[in-house]
Amino acid sequence: MTRRELREHIFRILFTRDFDSNDAGEQADLYLNDVDGLTQEEADYIRSKTVRIWQMIPELDEMIGAESVGWTVERMGTVDRTLLRLALYEMKYEDDVPAGVAINEAVELAKKYGTDSSYSFVNGILAKLAKEE
């Protein structure tokens, strides 16, 4: 499975947080039970990364909120907010994911799952956050 596909699975699990804030590991396990074709290594990666991001959401939201002029994190669409969290986590805490890749992947997922303006909104916030690094 490609990193893009793994990232998309992580996005889908993180998306559920706004609707059911149970334990991240529990949410990941429920989701992963329905995914066919995953190796144990891929499932472990998805679960582990999801849990790490889930635990850091307050910190990530604070950083996002500081750069989103005119928008509180709570007012953002769930897709946009989730993609910002995922990409920001990758930019700040994963040395093997360049900021440009994290931004591009978030923009592509925003085009797939968001509204017509999601990709430009996500791109703009992440570009501001990337400049801070």
PDB file of N, CA, C and O in Angstrom, residues 64 67-68 80-92 99-108 110 118-133:
ATOM      1  N   ILE A  64      -2.996  25.795  14.435  1.00  0.00           N
ATOM      2  CA  ILE A  64      -3.863  26.087  13.288  1.00  0.00           C
ATOM      3  C   ILE A  64      -4.660  27.360  13.551  1.00  0.00           C
ATOM      4  O   ILE A  64      -4.748  28.247  12.696  1.00  0.00           O
ATOM      5  N   GLU A  67      -3.048  30.739  12.900  1.00  0.00           N
ATOM      6  CA  GLU A  67      -2.823  31.133  11.509  1.00  0.00           C
ATOM      7  C   GLU A  67      -4.096  31.290  10.690  1.00  0.00           C
ATOM      8  O   GLU A  67      -4.034  31.690   9.542  1.00  0.00           O
ATOM      9  N   SER A  68      -5.214  30.964  11.258  1.00  0.00           N
ATOM     10  CA  SER A  68      -6.463  31.015  10.482  1.00  0.00           C
ATOM     11  C   SER A  68      -7.247  32.271  10.851  1.00  0.00           C
ATOM     12  O   SER A  68      -8.208  32.227  11.606  1.00  0.00           O
ATOM     13  N   ASP A  80     -11.768  19.880   6.357  1.00  0.00           N
ATOM     14  CA  ASP A  80     -10.653  20.833   6.363  1.00  0.00           C
ATOM     15  C   ASP A  80      -9.860  20.738   7.667  1.00  0.00           C
ATOM     16  O   ASP A  80      -8.628  20.665   7.658  1.00  0.00           O
ATOM     17  N   ARG A  81     -10.572  20.748   8.769  1.00  0.00           N
ATOM     18  CA  ARG A  81      -9.926  20.682  10.086  1.00  0.00           C
ATOM     19  C   ARG A  81      -9.106  19.400  10.235  1.00  0.00           C
ATOM     20  O   ARG A  81      -7.967  19.423  10.699  1.00  0.00           O
ATOM     21  N   THR A  82      -9.654  18.294   9.813  1.00  0.00           N
ATOM     22  CA  THR A  82      -8.965  17.011   9.929  1.00  0.00           C
ATOM     23  C   THR A  82      -7.720  16.982   9.052  1.00  0.00           C
ATOM     24  O   THR A  82      -6.659  16.519   9.486  1.00  0.00           O
ATOM     25  N   LEU A  83      -7.828  17.481   7.834  1.00  0.00           N
ATOM     26  CA  LEU A  83      -6.668  17.508   6.939  1.00  0.00           C
ATOM     27  C   LEU A  83      -5.583  18.437   7.460  1.00  0.00           C
ATOM     28  O   LEU A  83      -4.381  18.126   7.357  1.00  0.00           O
ATOM     29  N   LEU A  84      -5.978  19.568   8.024  1.00  0.00           N
ATOM     30  CA  LEU A  84      -4.988  20.486   8.604  1.00  0.00           C
ATOM     31  C   LEU A  84      -4.242  19.816   9.755  1.00  0.00           C
ATOM     32  O   LEU A  84      -3.021  19.940   9.865  1.00  0.00           O
ATOM     33  N   ARG A  85      -4.954  19.114  10.589  1.00  0.00           N
ATOM     34  CA  ARG A  85      -4.325  18.415  11.716  1.00  0.00           C
ATOM     35  C   ARG A  85      -3.332  17.374  11.226  1.00  0.00           C
ATOM     36  O   ARG A  85      -2.204  17.293  11.720  1.00  0.00           O
ATOM     37  N   LEU A  86      -3.748  16.576  10.279  1.00  0.00           N
ATOM     38  CA  LEU A  86      -2.895  15.514   9.756  1.00  0.00           C
ATOM     39  C   LEU A  86      -1.639  16.084   9.103  1.00  0.00           C
ATOM     40  O   LEU A  86      -0.517  15.670   9.399  1.00  0.00           O
ATOM     41  N   ALA A  87      -1.817  17.048   8.233  1.00  0.00           N
ATOM     42  CA  ALA A  87      -0.670  17.622   7.521  1.00  0.00           C
ATOM     43  C   ALA A  87       0.263  18.369   8.468  1.00  0.00           C
ATOM     44  O   ALA A  87       1.488  18.260   8.352  1.00  0.00           O
ATOM     45  N   LEU A  88      -0.296  19.126   9.397  1.00  0.00           N
ATOM     46  CA  LEU A  88       0.543  19.858  10.341  1.00  0.00           C
ATOM     47  C   LEU A  88       1.346  18.898  11.202  1.00  0.00           C
ATOM     48  O   LEU A  88       2.530  19.128  11.455  1.00  0.00           O
ATOM     49  N   TYR A  89       0.727  17.826  11.631  1.00  0.00           N
ATOM     50  CA  TYR A  89       1.459  16.817  12.400  1.00  0.00           C
ATOM     51  C   TYR A  89       2.644  16.297  11.584  1.00  0.00           C
ATOM     52  O   TYR A  89       3.768  16.202  12.086  1.00  0.00           O
ATOM     53  N   GLU A  90       2.403  15.965  10.333  1.00  0.00           N
ATOM     54  CA  GLU A  90       3.484  15.453   9.492  1.00  0.00           C
ATOM     55  C   GLU A  90       4.583  16.492   9.300  1.00  0.00           C
ATOM     56  O   GLU A  90       5.771  16.170   9.341  1.00  0.00           O
ATOM     57  N   MET A  91       4.200  17.735   9.111  1.00  0.00           N
ATOM     58  CA  MET A  91       5.183  18.796   8.892  1.00  0.00           C
ATOM     59  C   MET A  91       6.043  19.031  10.132  1.00  0.00           C
ATOM     60  O   MET A  91       7.247  19.264  10.017  1.00  0.00           O
ATOM     61  N   LYS A  92       5.444  18.985  11.289  1.00  0.00           N
ATOM     62  CA  LYS A  92       6.142  19.329  12.526  1.00  0.00           C
ATOM     63  C   LYS A  92       6.857  18.152  13.188  1.00  0.00           C
ATOM     64  O   LYS A  92       7.876  18.343  13.845  1.00  0.00           O
ATOM     65  N   ALA A  99       7.613  19.229   4.148  1.00  0.00           N
ATOM     66  CA  ALA A  99       6.422  20.076   4.260  1.00  0.00           C
ATOM     67  C   ALA A  99       5.655  20.126   2.946  1.00  0.00           C
ATOM     68  O   ALA A  99       4.418  20.060   2.932  1.00  0.00           O
ATOM     69  N   GLY A 100       6.366  20.236   1.835  1.00  0.00           N
ATOM     70  CA  GLY A 100       5.705  20.297   0.534  1.00  0.00           C
ATOM     71  C   GLY A 100       4.882  19.062   0.236  1.00  0.00           C
ATOM     72  O   GLY A 100       3.801  19.148  -0.356  1.00  0.00           O
ATOM     73  N   VAL A 101       5.376  17.916   0.632  1.00  0.00           N
ATOM     74  CA  VAL A 101       4.640  16.662   0.417  1.00  0.00           C
ATOM     75  C   VAL A 101       3.395  16.632   1.296  1.00  0.00           C
ATOM     76  O   VAL A 101       2.305  16.284   0.840  1.00  0.00           O
ATOM     77  N   ALA A 102       3.548  17.016   2.566  1.00  0.00           N
ATOM     78  CA  ALA A 102       2.402  17.035   3.486  1.00  0.00           C
ATOM     79  C   ALA A 102       1.317  17.971   2.959  1.00  0.00           C
ATOM     80  O   ALA A 102       0.126  17.633   2.986  1.00  0.00           O
ATOM     81  N   ILE A 103       1.720  19.126   2.475  1.00  0.00           N
ATOM     82  CA  ILE A 103       0.759  20.099   1.945  1.00  0.00           C
ATOM     83  C   ILE A 103       0.076  19.553   0.693  1.00  0.00           C
ATOM     84  O   ILE A 103      -1.152  19.599   0.557  1.00  0.00           O
ATOM     85  N   ASN A 104       0.866  19.022  -0.236  1.00  0.00           N
ATOM     86  CA  ASN A 104       0.304  18.480  -1.472  1.00  0.00           C
ATOM     87  C   ASN A 104      -0.691  17.350  -1.197  1.00  0.00           C
ATOM     88  O   ASN A 104      -1.770  17.300  -1.804  1.00  0.00           O
ATOM     89  N   GLU A 105      -0.329  16.464  -0.287  1.00  0.00           N
ATOM     90  CA  GLU A 105      -1.223  15.345   0.030  1.00  0.00           C
ATOM     91  C   GLU A 105      -2.522  15.846   0.657  1.00  0.00           C
ATOM     92  O   GLU A 105      -3.601  15.341   0.348  1.00  0.00           O
ATOM     93  N   ALA A 106      -2.427  16.842   1.530  1.00  0.00           N
ATOM     94  CA  ALA A 106      -3.626  17.409   2.146  1.00  0.00           C
ATOM     95  C   ALA A 106      -4.509  18.084   1.100  1.00  0.00           C
ATOM     96  O   ALA A 106      -5.741  17.950   1.129  1.00  0.00           O
ATOM     97  N   VAL A 107      -3.895  18.794   0.175  1.00  0.00           N
ATOM     98  CA  VAL A 107      -4.652  19.457  -0.891  1.00  0.00           C
ATOM     99  C   VAL A 107      -5.367  18.420  -1.757  1.00  0.00           C
ATOM    100  O   VAL A 107      -6.545  18.586  -2.102  1.00  0.00           O
ATOM    101  N   GLU A 108      -4.687  17.350  -2.103  1.00  0.00           N
ATOM    102  CA  GLU A 108      -5.314  16.306  -2.925  1.00  0.00           C
ATOM    103  C   GLU A 108      -6.490  15.656  -2.193  1.00  0.00           C
ATOM    104  O   GLU A 108      -7.532  15.396  -2.796  1.00  0.00           O
ATOM    105  N   ALA A 110      -8.244  17.120   0.118  1.00  0.00           N
ATOM    106  CA  ALA A 110      -9.281  18.153   0.194  1.00  0.00           C
ATOM    107  C   ALA A 110     -10.089  18.206  -1.107  1.00  0.00           C
ATOM    108  O   ALA A 110     -11.315  18.403  -1.079  1.00  0.00           O
ATOM    109  N   SER A 118     -12.288  23.921  -0.314  1.00  0.00           N
ATOM    110  CA  SER A 118     -11.471  23.280   0.725  1.00  0.00           C
ATOM    111  C   SER A 118      -9.994  23.257   0.379  1.00  0.00           C
ATOM    112  O   SER A 118      -9.143  23.564   1.215  1.00  0.00           O
ATOM    113  N   TYR A 119      -9.676  22.883  -0.849  1.00  0.00           N
ATOM    114  CA  TYR A 119      -8.262  22.721  -1.184  1.00  0.00           C
ATOM    115  C   TYR A 119      -7.497  24.033  -1.080  1.00  0.00           C
ATOM    116  O   TYR A 119      -6.355  24.065  -0.612  1.00  0.00           O
ATOM    117  N   SER A 120      -8.125  25.147  -1.483  1.00  0.00           N
ATOM    118  CA  SER A 120      -7.409  26.421  -1.393  1.00  0.00           C
ATOM    119  C   SER A 120      -7.306  26.890   0.060  1.00  0.00           C
ATOM    120  O   SER A 120      -6.282  27.462   0.456  1.00  0.00           O
ATOM    121  N   PHE A 121      -8.320  26.644   0.855  1.00  0.00           N
ATOM    122  CA  PHE A 121      -8.286  26.993   2.265  1.00  0.00           C
ATOM    123  C   PHE A 121      -7.189  26.203   2.980  1.00  0.00           C
ATOM    124  O   PHE A 121      -6.353  26.769   3.695  1.00  0.00           O
ATOM    125  N   VAL A 122      -7.172  24.892   2.769  1.00  0.00           N
ATOM    126  CA  VAL A 122      -6.162  24.028   3.392  1.00  0.00           C
ATOM    127  C   VAL A 122      -4.763  24.432   2.936  1.00  0.00           C
ATOM    128  O   VAL A 122      -3.840  24.546   3.743  1.00  0.00           O
ATOM    129  N   ASN A 123      -4.600  24.674   1.663  1.00  0.00           N
ATOM    130  CA  ASN A 123      -3.305  25.078   1.124  1.00  0.00           C
ATOM    131  C   ASN A 123      -2.827  26.383   1.761  1.00  0.00           C
ATOM    132  O   ASN A 123      -1.661  26.514   2.139  1.00  0.00           O
ATOM    133  N   GLY A 124      -3.710  27.357   1.887  1.00  0.00           N
ATOM    134  CA  GLY A 124      -3.340  28.650   2.441  1.00  0.00           C
ATOM    135  C   GLY A 124      -2.898  28.568   3.892  1.00  0.00           C
ATOM    136  O   GLY A 124      -1.867  29.141   4.274  1.00  0.00           O
ATOM    137  N   ILE A 125      -3.647  27.843   4.710  1.00  0.00           N
ATOM    138  CA  ILE A 125      -3.286  27.706   6.130  1.00  0.00           C
ATOM    139  C   ILE A 125      -1.979  26.945   6.273  1.00  0.00           C
ATOM    140  O   ILE A 125      -1.085  27.340   7.034  1.00  0.00           O
ATOM    141  N   LEU A 126      -1.834  25.857   5.533  1.00  0.00           N
ATOM    142  CA  LEU A 126      -0.606  25.055   5.645  1.00  0.00           C
ATOM    143  C   LEU A 126       0.613  25.818   5.135  1.00  0.00           C
ATOM    144  O   LEU A 126       1.708  25.675   5.679  1.00  0.00           O
ATOM    145  N   ALA A 127       0.437  26.623   4.099  1.00  0.00           N
ATOM    146  CA  ALA A 127       1.560  27.435   3.601  1.00  0.00           C
ATOM    147  C   ALA A 127       2.037  28.404   4.678  1.00  0.00           C
ATOM    148  O   ALA A 127       3.246  28.587   4.868  1.00  0.00           O
ATOM    149  N   LYS A 128       1.107  29.017   5.402  1.00  0.00           N
ATOM    150  CA  LYS A 128       1.482  29.904   6.502  1.00  0.00           C
ATOM    151  C   LYS A 128       2.222  29.138   7.594  1.00  0.00           C
ATOM    152  O   LYS A 128       3.218  29.613   8.135  1.00  0.00           O
ATOM    153  N   LEU A 129       1.711  27.961   7.927  1.00  0.00           N
ATOM    154  CA  LEU A 129       2.338  27.159   8.972  1.00  0.00           C
ATOM    155  C   LEU A 129       3.714  26.653   8.539  1.00  0.00           C
ATOM    156  O   LEU A 129       4.617  26.541   9.376  1.00  0.00           O
ATOM    157  N   ALA A 130       3.887  26.387   7.266  1.00  0.00           N
ATOM    158  CA  ALA A 130       5.190  25.916   6.766  1.00  0.00           C
ATOM    159  C   ALA A 130       6.246  27.006   6.871  1.00  0.00           C
ATOM    160  O   ALA A 130       7.415  26.709   7.111  1.00  0.00           O
ATOM    161  N   LYS A 131       5.845  28.256   6.703  1.00  0.00           N
ATOM    162  CA  LYS A 131       6.794  29.367   6.793  1.00  0.00           C
ATOM    163  C   LYS A 131       7.359  29.516   8.197  1.00  0.00           C
ATOM    164  O   LYS A 131       8.462  30.031   8.368  1.00  0.00           O
ATOM    165  N   GLU A 132       6.615  29.056   9.190  1.00  0.00           N
ATOM    166  CA  GLU A 132       7.058  29.157  10.581  1.00  0.00           C
ATOM    167  C   GLU A 132       8.192  28.201  10.907  1.00  0.00           C
ATOM    168  O   GLU A 132       8.884  28.371  11.902  1.00  0.00           O
ATOM    169  N   GLU A 133       8.338  27.171  10.104  1.00  0.00           N
ATOM    170  CA  GLU A 133       9.375  26.158  10.403  1.00  0.00           C
ATOM    171  C   GLU A 133      10.765  26.668  10.190  1.00  0.00           C
ATOM    172  O   GLU A 133      11.134  27.447   9.449  1.00  0.00           O
TER     173      GLU A 133
END
